[in-house]
PDB file of C-alpha atoms in Angstrom:
ATOM      1  CA  MET A 112       0.114   0.559   0.421  1.00 36.00           C
ATOM      2  CA  SER A 113       1.273   3.848  -0.611  1.00 35.00           C
ATOM      3  CA  CYS A 114      -0.447   6.184   1.308  1.00 40.00           C
ATOM      4  CA  HIS A 115       0.219   9.974   0.509  1.00 37.00           C
ATOM      5  CA  ALA A 116      -0.488  12.453   3.271  1.00 42.00           C
ATOM      6  CA  SER A 117       0.579  16.044   4.310  1.00 41.00           C
ATOM      7  CA  PRO A 118       4.401  16.190   5.260  1.00 59.00           C
ATOM      8  CA  GLY A 119       4.685  18.324   7.895  1.00 49.00           C
ATOM      9  CA  SER A 120       8.274  18.630   8.919  1.00 59.00           C
ATOM     10  CA  PRO A 121      10.661  16.150  11.346  1.00 65.00           C
ATOM     11  CA  GLY A 122       9.133  18.650  14.317  1.00 58.00           C
ATOM     12  CA  ARG A 123       5.750  18.972  13.451  1.00 60.00           C
ATOM     13  CA  PRO A 124       3.440  15.935  13.588  1.00 66.00           C
ATOM     14  CA  THR A 125       1.317  14.615  10.226  1.00 62.00           C
ATOM     15  CA  ARG A 126      -2.838  13.461  11.081  1.00 56.00           C
ATOM     16  CA  VAL A 127      -4.876  11.958   8.741  1.00 55.00           C
ATOM     17  CA  ALA A 128      -8.460  10.864  10.098  1.00 50.00           C
ATOM     18  CA  ALA A 129     -10.679   8.083   8.065  1.00 45.00           C
ATOM     19  CA  LEU A 130     -13.923   7.270   8.999  1.00 40.00           C
ATOM     20  CA  THR A 131     -15.259   3.851   8.368  1.00 36.00           C
ATOM     21  CA  LEU A 132     -18.701   4.094   7.412  1.00 34.00           C
ATOM     22  CA  LEU A 133     -20.870   0.398   7.400  1.00 32.00           C
ATOM     23  CA  LEU A 134     -19.108  -1.656   4.987  1.00 29.00           C
ATOM     24  CA  GLY A 135     -17.141   1.359   3.295  1.00 31.00           C
ATOM     25  CA  THR A 136     -14.364   3.871   4.271  1.00 32.00           C
ATOM     26  CA  LEU A 137     -14.004   7.475   3.621  1.00 34.00           C
ATOM     27  CA  PHE A 138     -10.307   8.632   4.218  1.00 35.00           C
ATOM     28  CA  LEU A 139     -10.308  12.341   4.879  1.00 35.00           C
ATOM     29  CA  GLY A 140      -7.725  14.721   5.536  1.00 34.00           C
ATOM     30  CA  ALA A 141      -8.375  16.145   8.830  1.00 35.00           C
ATOM     31  CA  GLU A 142      -7.517  16.812  12.685  1.00 39.00           C
ATOM     32  CA  ALA A 143      -9.392  15.495  15.108  1.00 46.00           C
ATOM     33  CA  ALA A 144      -8.874  14.852  19.101  1.00 54.00           C
ATOM     34  CA  SER A 145      -7.243  11.735  19.705  1.00 79.00           C
ATOM     35  CA  ILE A 146      -3.820  10.395  20.582  1.00 92.00           C
ATOM     36  CA  VAL A 147      -0.968  12.588  21.618  1.00 95.00           C
ATOM     37  CA  VAL A 148       2.697  12.041  20.579  1.00 97.00           C
ATOM     38  CA  ALA A 149       5.347  13.228  21.553  1.00 96.00           C
ATOM     39  CA  PRO A 150       8.075  13.698  20.574  1.00 95.00           C
ATOM     40  CA  THR A 151       6.974  14.761  16.997  1.00 92.00           C
ATOM     41  CA  ALA A 152      10.541  13.291  15.682  1.00 94.00           C
ATOM     42  CA  VAL A 153      12.697  10.965  16.685  1.00 96.00           C
ATOM     43  CA  TYR A 154      16.409   9.813  16.277  1.00 96.00           C
ATOM     44  CA  ILE A 155      18.632   7.380  17.090  1.00 97.00           C
ATOM     45  CA  ASP A 156      22.126   7.088  16.997  1.00 96.00           C
ATOM     46  CA  HIS A 157      24.104   3.920  16.920  1.00 97.00           C
ATOM     47  CA  GLN A 158      25.745   3.412  20.255  1.00 96.00           C
ATOM     48  CA  THR A 159      22.909   3.033  22.436  1.00 96.00           C
ATOM     49  CA  ARG A 160      20.052   2.622  19.287  1.00 98.00           C
ATOM     50  CA  SER A 161      16.812   3.162  20.860  1.00 98.00           C
ATOM     51  CA  ALA A 162      14.872   5.505  21.973  1.00 98.00           C
ATOM     52  CA  GLU A 163      11.410   6.115  23.663  1.00 98.00           C
ATOM     53  CA  VAL A 164       7.989   7.755  22.535  1.00 98.00           C
ATOM     54  CA  VAL A 165       4.787   8.715  25.075  1.00 98.00           C
ATOM     55  CA  LEU A 166       1.574   8.165  24.034  1.00 98.00           C
ATOM     56  CA  PHE A 167      -1.554  10.145  25.691  1.00 97.00           C
ATOM     57  CA  ASN A 168      -5.117   9.857  25.309  1.00 96.00           C
ATOM     58  CA  PRO A 169      -6.627  13.135  26.324  1.00 94.00           C
ATOM     59  CA  SER A 170      -9.816  11.775  25.537  1.00 90.00           C
ATOM     60  CA  ASP A 171     -12.723  10.023  27.353  1.00 90.00           C
ATOM     61  CA  VAL A 172     -13.280   7.249  25.652  1.00 90.00           C
ATOM     62  CA  ALA A 173     -10.343   4.446  25.777  1.00 92.00           C
ATOM     63  CA  GLU A 174      -8.130   4.059  22.396  1.00 94.00           C
ATOM     64  CA  GLU A 175      -7.072   1.171  20.163  1.00 94.00           C
ATOM     65  CA  VAL A 176      -3.468   2.346  18.885  1.00 96.00           C
ATOM     66  CA  THR A 177      -0.894   0.311  16.499  1.00 97.00           C
ATOM     67  CA  VAL A 178       1.773   1.516  15.199  1.00 98.00           C
ATOM     68  CA  GLU A 179       3.807   1.105  12.195  1.00 97.00           C
ATOM     69  CA  ALA A 180       7.235   1.621  10.509  1.00 97.00           C
ATOM     70  CA  VAL A 181       7.214   2.608   6.960  1.00 97.00           C
ATOM     71  CA  PHE A 182       9.469   4.332   5.118  1.00 97.00           C
ATOM     72  CA  GLY A 183       8.551   7.703   3.825  1.00 95.00           C
ATOM     73  CA  TYR A 184       9.886  11.155   2.865  1.00 94.00           C
ATOM     74  CA  PRO A 185       8.418  15.041   1.641  1.00 94.00           C
ATOM     75  CA  ALA A 186       8.267  14.902  -2.262  1.00 95.00           C
ATOM     76  CA  THR A 187       6.624  17.410  -4.361  1.00 96.00           C
ATOM     77  CA  ARG A 188       3.832  17.044  -7.014  1.00 96.00           C
ATOM     78  CA  ASP A 189       4.179  18.761 -10.301  1.00 95.00           C
ATOM     79  CA  ASP A 190       2.798  21.883  -9.533  1.00 95.00           C
ATOM     80  CA  GLY A 191       5.606  21.896  -6.599  1.00 95.00           C
ATOM     81  CA  SER A 192       2.992  21.484  -4.180  1.00 96.00           C
ATOM     82  CA  LEU A 193       4.260  19.681  -0.381  1.00 95.00           C
ATOM     83  CA  TYR A 194       3.028  15.726   0.021  1.00 95.00           C
ATOM     84  CA  LEU A 195       4.909  12.848   2.077  1.00 94.00           C
ATOM     85  CA  GLU A 196       5.537   9.749   0.044  1.00 94.00           C
ATOM     86  CA  LEU A 197       4.921   6.520   2.190  1.00 93.00           C
ATOM     87  CA  GLU A 198       6.226   3.357   0.575  1.00 91.00           C
ATOM     88  CA  GLU A 199       5.373   0.132   2.027  1.00 86.00           C
ATOM     89  CA  ASP A 200       8.105  -2.714   2.032  1.00 85.00           C
ATOM     90  CA  SER A 201      10.920  -0.090   0.557  1.00 88.00           C
ATOM     91  CA  THR A 202      13.956  -1.074  -1.164  1.00 93.00           C
ATOM     92  CA  ASN A 203      15.316   1.891  -0.632  1.00 95.00           C
ATOM     93  CA  PRO A 204      18.844   1.432   0.880  1.00 96.00           C
ATOM     94  CA  ARG A 205      18.174   4.736   3.337  1.00 96.00           C
ATOM     95  CA  SER A 206      15.467   2.987   4.573  1.00 98.00           C
ATOM     96  CA  ALA A 207      15.193   1.953   8.437  1.00 98.00           C
ATOM     97  CA  ALA A 208      11.468   0.697   8.230  1.00 97.00           C
ATOM     98  CA  SER A 209      12.249  -3.068   8.278  1.00 96.00           C
ATOM     99  CA  TRP A 210      14.636  -2.986  11.424  1.00 98.00           C
ATOM    100  CA  ILE A 211      13.676   0.118  13.712  1.00 98.00           C
ATOM    101  CA  ARG A 212      10.968  -2.071  15.733  1.00 98.00           C
ATOM    102  CA  PRO A 213       8.741  -0.238  18.235  1.00 98.00           C
ATOM    103  CA  PHE A 214       7.669  -2.300  21.431  1.00 98.00           C
ATOM    104  CA  PRO A 215       4.769  -2.479  21.648  1.00 98.00           C
ATOM    105  CA  ARG A 216       3.116  -2.633  18.483  1.00 98.00           C
ATOM    106  CA  ARG A 217      -0.990  -2.696  19.733  1.00 97.00           C
ATOM    107  CA  MET A 218      -2.087  -1.247  22.984  1.00 97.00           C
ATOM    108  CA  ILE A 219      -5.038  -0.044  24.597  1.00 96.00           C
ATOM    109  CA  ILE A 220      -4.841   3.331  26.603  1.00 96.00           C
ATOM    110  CA  GLN A 221      -7.643   4.621  28.640  1.00 96.00           C
ATOM    111  CA  PRO A 222      -8.604   7.788  29.521  1.00 95.00           C
ATOM    112  CA  GLY A 223      -6.086  10.094  30.765  1.00 96.00           C
ATOM    113  CA  ALA A 224      -3.762   7.626  30.650  1.00 97.00           C
ATOM    114  CA  ARG A 225      -0.177   7.402  28.779  1.00 98.00           C
ATOM    115  CA  GLN A 226       1.783   4.449  27.283  1.00 98.00           C
ATOM    116  CA  VAL A 227       5.656   4.601  26.326  1.00 98.00           C
ATOM    117  CA  VAL A 228       6.517   3.155  23.227  1.00 98.00           C
ATOM    118  CA  ARG A 229      10.295   1.857  23.271  1.00 98.00           C
ATOM    119  CA  LEU A 230      11.909   1.777  19.444  1.00 98.00           C
ATOM    120  CA  LEU A 231      14.783  -1.057  19.042  1.00 98.00           C
ATOM    121  CA  GLY A 232      17.191  -0.573  16.449  1.00 98.00           C
ATOM    122  CA  GLU A 233      17.997  -3.828  15.042  1.00 98.00           C
ATOM    123  CA  PRO A 234      20.189  -2.969  11.881  1.00 98.00           C
ATOM    124  CA  PRO A 235      22.072  -5.579   9.598  1.00 97.00           C
ATOM    125  CA  ALA A 236      25.580  -6.189  11.094  1.00 96.00           C
ATOM    126  CA  ASP A 237      27.107  -4.593   7.920  1.00 97.00           C
ATOM    127  CA  LEU A 238      25.339  -1.578   8.046  1.00 97.00           C
ATOM    128  CA  PRO A 239      27.473   1.385   6.204  1.00 96.00           C
ATOM    129  CA  ASP A 240      27.742   4.720   7.985  1.00 97.00           C
ATOM    130  CA  GLY A 241      25.212   7.082   7.308  1.00 96.00           C
ATOM    131  CA  GLU A 242      21.616   8.239   8.214  1.00 98.00           C
ATOM    132  CA  TYR A 243      18.831   6.253   7.900  1.00 98.00           C
ATOM    133  CA  TRP A 244      14.644   7.068   7.576  1.00 97.00           C
ATOM    134  CA  THR A 245      11.734   5.992   8.701  1.00 98.00           C
ATOM    135  CA  ARG A 246       7.861   7.209   9.898  1.00 98.00           C
ATOM    136  CA  LEU A 247       6.088   5.907  12.839  1.00 98.00           C
ATOM    137  CA  VAL A 248       2.437   5.569  12.383  1.00 96.00           C
ATOM    138  CA  PHE A 249       0.474   5.219  15.018  1.00 97.00           C
ATOM    139  CA  THR A 250      -3.549   4.327  14.579  1.00 95.00           C
ATOM    140  CA  ALA A 251      -5.604   5.012  17.347  1.00 94.00           C
ATOM    141  CA  ARG A 252      -9.582   3.197  17.458  1.00 89.00           C
ATOM    142  CA  GLY A 253     -12.294   4.204  19.449  1.00 78.00           C
ATOM    143  CA  GLN A 254     -13.892   7.342  18.976  1.00 63.00           C
ATOM    144  CA  SER A 255     -17.140   7.618  16.684  1.00 62.00           C
ATOM    145  CA  LEU A 256     -18.749  10.550  15.078  1.00 59.00           C
ATOM    146  CA  PRO A 257     -22.289  11.193  16.177  1.00 59.00           C
ATOM    147  CA  VAL A 258     -24.740  10.777  12.745  1.00 59.00           C
ATOM    148  CA  SER A 259     -28.416  11.492  12.891  1.00 55.00           C
ATOM    149  CA  ALA A 260     -30.140   8.739  12.134  1.00 54.00           C
ATOM    150  CA  SER A 261     -32.559   9.175   9.313  1.00 55.00           C
ATOM    151  CA  ALA A 262     -36.180   9.376   8.281  1.00 56.00           C
ATOM    152  CA  GLY A 263     -38.328   6.239   7.500  1.00 58.00           C
ATOM    153  CA  SER A 264     -39.989   3.165   9.244  1.00 58.00           C
ATOM    154  CA  PRO A 265     -38.470   1.339  10.794  1.00 64.00           C
ATOM    155  CA  PRO A 266     -35.672   4.353  10.774  1.00 64.00           C
ATOM    156  CA  VAL A 267     -31.922   3.858   9.481  1.00 60.00           C
ATOM    157  CA  ARG A 268     -29.290   4.227  11.962  1.00 59.00           C
ATOM    158  CA  VAL A 269     -25.605   4.998  10.444  1.00 60.00           C
ATOM    159  CA  GLY A 270     -22.614   4.530  12.678  1.00 59.00           C
ATOM    160  CA  LEU A 271     -19.571   5.946  11.938  1.00 68.00           C
ATOM    161  CA  ASP A 272     -16.448   5.192  13.733  1.00 73.00           C
ATOM    162  CA  LEU A 273     -13.045   7.687  13.842  1.00 80.00           C
ATOM    163  CA  GLU A 274      -9.513   6.374  12.949  1.00 88.00           C
ATOM    164  CA  VAL A 275      -6.372   9.007  12.931  1.00 90.00           C
ATOM    165  CA  ARG A 276      -2.989   8.606  12.074  1.00 93.00           C
ATOM    166  CA  THR A 277      -0.648  10.718  13.426  1.00 95.00           C
ATOM    167  CA  ILE A 278       2.351  10.463  11.568  1.00 96.00           C
ATOM    168  CA  ILE A 279       6.379  10.991  13.016  1.00 97.00           C
ATOM    169  CA  ALA A 280       9.446  10.716  11.566  1.00 96.00           C
ATOM    170  CA  ALA A 281      12.744   8.641  12.912  1.00 98.00           C
ATOM    171  CA  THR A 282      15.980   8.891  11.908  1.00 98.00           C
ATOM    172  CA  TYR A 283      18.998   6.917  12.890  1.00 98.00           C
ATOM    173  CA  ARG A 284      22.896   8.021  12.569  1.00 97.00           C
ATOM    174  CA  LYS A 285      25.926   5.848  12.407  1.00 97.00           C
ATOM    175  CA  GLY A 286      29.411   7.212  12.038  1.00 96.00           C
ATOM    176  CA  THR A 287      30.235  10.458  10.930  1.00 95.00           C
ATOM    177  CA  VAL A 288      27.119  12.376   8.575  1.00 96.00           C
ATOM    178  CA  ASP A 289      27.125  15.458   6.913  1.00 97.00           C
ATOM    179  CA  THR A 290      24.553  17.378   5.222  1.00 98.00           C
ATOM    180  CA  GLY A 291      24.141  20.357   2.736  1.00 97.00           C
ATOM    181  CA  LEU A 292      21.933  21.931   0.331  1.00 98.00           C
ATOM    182  CA  GLU A 293      22.444  23.142  -3.184  1.00 98.00           C
ATOM    183  CA  VAL A 294      19.570  25.937  -4.476  1.00 98.00           C
ATOM    184  CA  SER A 295      18.634  26.774  -7.522  1.00 95.00           C
ATOM    185  CA  ASP A 296      15.332  28.521  -9.573  1.00 93.00           C
ATOM    186  CA  LEU A 297      14.382  30.976  -6.978  1.00 93.00           C
ATOM    187  CA  ASP A 298      12.849  33.345  -9.434  1.00 90.00           C
ATOM    188  CA  PRO A 299      10.031  35.197  -7.689  1.00 96.00           C
ATOM    189  CA  ARG A 300       7.520  36.185  -9.243  1.00 96.00           C
ATOM    190  CA  VAL A 301       4.279  38.258  -7.866  1.00 97.00           C
ATOM    191  CA  GLU A 302       0.905  37.524  -9.204  1.00 95.00           C
ATOM    192  CA  ALA A 303      -2.371  38.903  -7.754  1.00 90.00           C
ATOM    193  CA  ASP A 304      -1.049  40.388  -4.510  1.00 94.00           C
ATOM    194  CA  THR A 305       0.809  37.285  -3.857  1.00 98.00           C
ATOM    195  CA  LEU A 306       4.657  36.378  -4.151  1.00 98.00           C
ATOM    196  CA  HIS A 307       5.303  33.114  -5.339  1.00 98.00           C
ATOM    197  CA  LEU A 308       8.737  30.862  -5.895  1.00 98.00           C
ATOM    198  CA  ARG A 309       9.765  27.388  -7.120  1.00 97.00           C
ATOM    199  CA  PRO A 310      13.097  27.032  -6.176  1.00 97.00           C
ATOM    200  CA  LEU A 311      14.813  23.771  -6.406  1.00 97.00           C
ATOM    201  CA  LEU A 312      15.911  21.829  -3.364  1.00 98.00           C
ATOM    202  CA  VAL A 313      18.962  19.421  -3.679  1.00 98.00           C
ATOM    203  CA  ARG A 314      20.268  17.591  -0.766  1.00 97.00           C
ATOM    204  CA  ARG A 315      24.204  17.096  -0.641  1.00 97.00           C
ATOM    205  CA  GLY A 316      25.904  14.904   2.035  1.00 96.00           C
ATOM    206  CA  SER A 317      25.041  11.619   3.995  1.00 95.00           C
ATOM    207  CA  ALA A 318      22.015  13.347   5.981  1.00 97.00           C
ATOM    208  CA  ALA A 319      18.984  14.886   5.296  1.00 97.00           C
ATOM    209  CA  TRP A 320      19.520  19.216   5.709  1.00 97.00           C
ATOM    210  CA  ILE A 321      16.559  19.983   8.129  1.00 96.00           C
ATOM    211  CA  GLY A 322      16.282  23.585   8.847  1.00 96.00           C
ATOM    212  CA  ALA A 323      14.460  27.004   7.958  1.00 97.00           C
ATOM    213  CA  PHE A 324      13.432  29.808   5.033  1.00 98.00           C
ATOM    214  CA  HIS A 325      13.766  32.950   5.912  1.00 98.00           C
ATOM    215  CA  LEU A 326      12.488  36.216   3.401  1.00 98.00           C
ATOM    216  CA  ARG A 327      12.555  39.599   3.969  1.00 98.00           C
ATOM    217  CA  LEU A 328      11.396  42.273   1.489  1.00 98.00           C
ATOM    218  CA  LEU A 329      13.152  45.679   2.469  1.00 98.00           C
ATOM    219  CA  LEU A 330      12.858  48.900   0.629  1.00 97.00           C
ATOM    220  CA  ALA A 331      15.440  50.787  -1.036  1.00 95.00           C
ATOM    221  CA  ASN A 332      17.005  51.868   2.534  1.00 96.00           C
ATOM    222  CA  GLY A 333      17.066  48.457   4.160  1.00 96.00           C
ATOM    223  CA  ALA A 334      13.647  48.851   5.728  1.00 97.00           C
ATOM    224  CA  GLU A 335      11.851  45.349   6.334  1.00 98.00           C
ATOM    225  CA  VAL A 336       7.775  46.035   5.477  1.00 97.00           C
ATOM    226  CA  ARG A 337       7.117  41.639   5.223  1.00 97.00           C
ATOM    227  CA  GLY A 338       9.217  38.908   6.565  1.00 98.00           C
ATOM    228  CA  TRP A 339       7.823  35.352   6.460  1.00 98.00           C
ATOM    229  CA  GLN A 340       9.387  31.952   8.019  1.00 97.00           C
ATOM    230  CA  GLU A 341       9.195  28.256   6.839  1.00 95.00           C
ATOM    231  CA  GLN A 342      10.343  24.837   8.253  1.00 95.00           C
ATOM    232  CA  VAL A 343      12.140  23.015   4.956  1.00 96.00           C
ATOM    233  CA  ALA A 344      13.203  19.190   5.208  1.00 96.00           C
ATOM    234  CA  VAL A 345      14.949  17.813   1.945  1.00 97.00           C
ATOM    235  CA  TYR A 346      15.795  14.382   2.388  1.00 96.00           C
ATOM    236  CA  ASP A 347      17.073  14.037  -1.739  1.00 95.00           C
ATOM    237  CA  ARG A 348      15.383  17.325  -3.844  1.00 94.00           C
ATOM    238  CA  TYR A 349      12.353  18.796  -5.288  1.00 93.00           C
ATOM    239  CA  HIS A 350      11.184  21.369  -6.596  1.00 94.00           C
ATOM    240  CA  ARG A 351       8.809  23.290  -4.094  1.00 96.00           C
ATOM    241  CA  ALA A 352       6.666  25.916  -4.541  1.00 97.00           C
ATOM    242  CA  PHE A 353       6.261  28.918  -1.745  1.00 98.00           C
ATOM    243  CA  ALA A 354       3.361  31.161  -1.799  1.00 98.00           C
ATOM    244  CA  TYR A 355       3.636  34.904   0.207  1.00 98.00           C
ATOM    245  CA  PRO A 356       0.603  37.156   0.482  1.00 97.00           C
ATOM    246  CA  LEU A 357       1.341  41.015  -0.133  1.00 97.00           C
ATOM    247  CA  GLU A 358      -2.147  42.447   0.097  1.00 96.00           C
ATOM    248  CA  GLY A 359      -1.748  46.611   1.447  1.00 94.00           C
ATOM    249  CA  LEU A 360       1.585  46.711  -0.169  1.00 96.00           C
ATOM    250  CA  PRO A 361       1.987  49.670  -2.104  1.00 95.00           C
ATOM    251  CA  ALA A 362       3.597  48.999  -5.697  1.00 96.00           C
ATOM    252  CA  GLY A 363       7.454  49.468  -6.752  1.00 96.00           C
ATOM    253  CA  THR A 364      10.410  47.695  -6.319  1.00 97.00           C
ATOM    254  CA  TYR A 365      11.343  45.917  -3.756  1.00 98.00           C
ATOM    255  CA  THR A 366      14.494  43.753  -2.618  1.00 98.00           C
ATOM    256  CA  LEU A 367      14.264  40.155  -1.603  1.00 98.00           C
ATOM    257  CA  GLU A 368      16.439  38.314   0.791  1.00 98.00           C
ATOM    258  CA  ALA A 369      16.150  34.474   1.298  1.00 98.00           C
ATOM    259  CA  ARG A 370      18.230  32.306   3.525  1.00 98.00           C
ATOM    260  CA  LEU A 371      18.353  28.636   4.027  1.00 98.00           C
ATOM    261  CA  THR A 372      19.789  28.284   7.423  1.00 97.00           C
ATOM    262  CA  THR A 373      20.189  24.331   9.367  1.00 96.00           C
ATOM    263  CA  ARG A 374      19.491  26.879  12.807  1.00 93.00           C
ATOM    264  CA  ARG A 375      16.248  25.444  13.941  1.00 90.00           C
ATOM    265  CA  ASP A 376      15.495  25.541  17.965  1.00 85.00           C
ATOM    266  CA  ASP A 377      13.113  22.210  17.777  1.00 86.00           C
ATOM    267  CA  VAL A 378      16.302  19.773  16.324  1.00 86.00           C
ATOM    268  CA  PRO A 379      18.028  17.820  19.246  1.00 85.00           C
ATOM    269  CA  ALA A 380      21.612  19.916  19.913  1.00 85.00           C
ATOM    270  CA  GLY A 381      23.014  16.996  19.823  1.00 86.00           C
ATOM    271  CA  PHE A 382      21.750  16.403  16.109  1.00 89.00           C
ATOM    272  CA  ARG A 383      21.605  19.140  14.911  1.00 92.00           C
ATOM    273  CA  LEU A 384      23.988  19.248  11.694  1.00 95.00           C
ATOM    274  CA  ALA A 385      25.278  22.581  10.608  1.00 94.00           C
ATOM    275  CA  ALA A 386      26.003  23.507   6.749  1.00 96.00           C
ATOM    276  CA  PRO A 387      26.766  27.060   5.369  1.00 96.00           C
ATOM    277  CA  ASP A 388      23.363  29.393   4.856  1.00 97.00           C
ATOM    278  CA  TRP A 389      22.764  29.859   1.347  1.00 98.00           C
ATOM    279  CA  THR A 390      21.727  33.374   0.997  1.00 98.00           C
ATOM    280  CA  GLN A 391      20.240  35.193  -2.508  1.00 97.00           C
ATOM    281  CA  SER A 392      19.359  39.055  -2.837  1.00 97.00           C
ATOM    282  CA  VAL A 393      16.838  39.456  -5.979  1.00 97.00           C
ATOM    283  CA  SER A 394      15.097  42.766  -6.774  1.00 96.00           C
ATOM    284  CA  VAL A 395      11.032  42.123  -7.008  1.00 97.00           C
ATOM    285  CA  ARG A 396       8.677  44.158  -9.269  1.00 96.00           C
ATOM    286  CA  VAL A 397       5.170  45.228  -7.210  1.00 96.00           C
ATOM    287  CA  PRO A 398       2.714  46.266  -9.728  1.00 93.00           C
TER     288      PRO A 398
END
């Protein structure tokens, strides 16, 4: 099975809700109150080969939770929109899905209770130095959505059972790793009061590039009139589309300062990989 969902980032979980309607299943990309997973990104080194994830049930009903490891990474569609590519039974040499094992895999979490899930890395003995990835998929079942009974005699009652999947990133490192980023095709353009960019981002080195995209729109005197920031995670390469509002900005020529940096507070210091910042300044005409 291949599943697509919003990728989020290593510090932001992805949630996918599914409603089971009698014999059919309808998948909805929506948030729902369910199991809370922390942390939202897991890092494992080859020395310890283990980590923990804590699940919390804030609801008033017991939740049945299963967990599986699936290889996945952020990718882009033809229009530049971002999604999470999940591949079961992947043969990608970067995949750790077959040898990062969660315990327990299935559990019942009572209302207000917590459950620790331990992750154990059991890589092949000849695993080369490098960084390996998987996504942990937590599927919670237990809640139901209220549905009004239909009119008729006798009335037909429809039950909807709620299934919510929370997906977080897990990274395993062996030996010395490094990262870098090659950027091209920034090419900003303004259309309908919106600033559009679609740079090509290509990872270099042996580890994913995890960082942030900072943008500043400046007047001729250097004063900042707009600013934006995005989290970015490049596992391979993608041609990602970015869009930012310009409503209310006077017509004229501005300078756009763009910077991609690995400095991010949500990545543990021991796993944060430093790489040179990428910067570029270009002129932008707002009609």
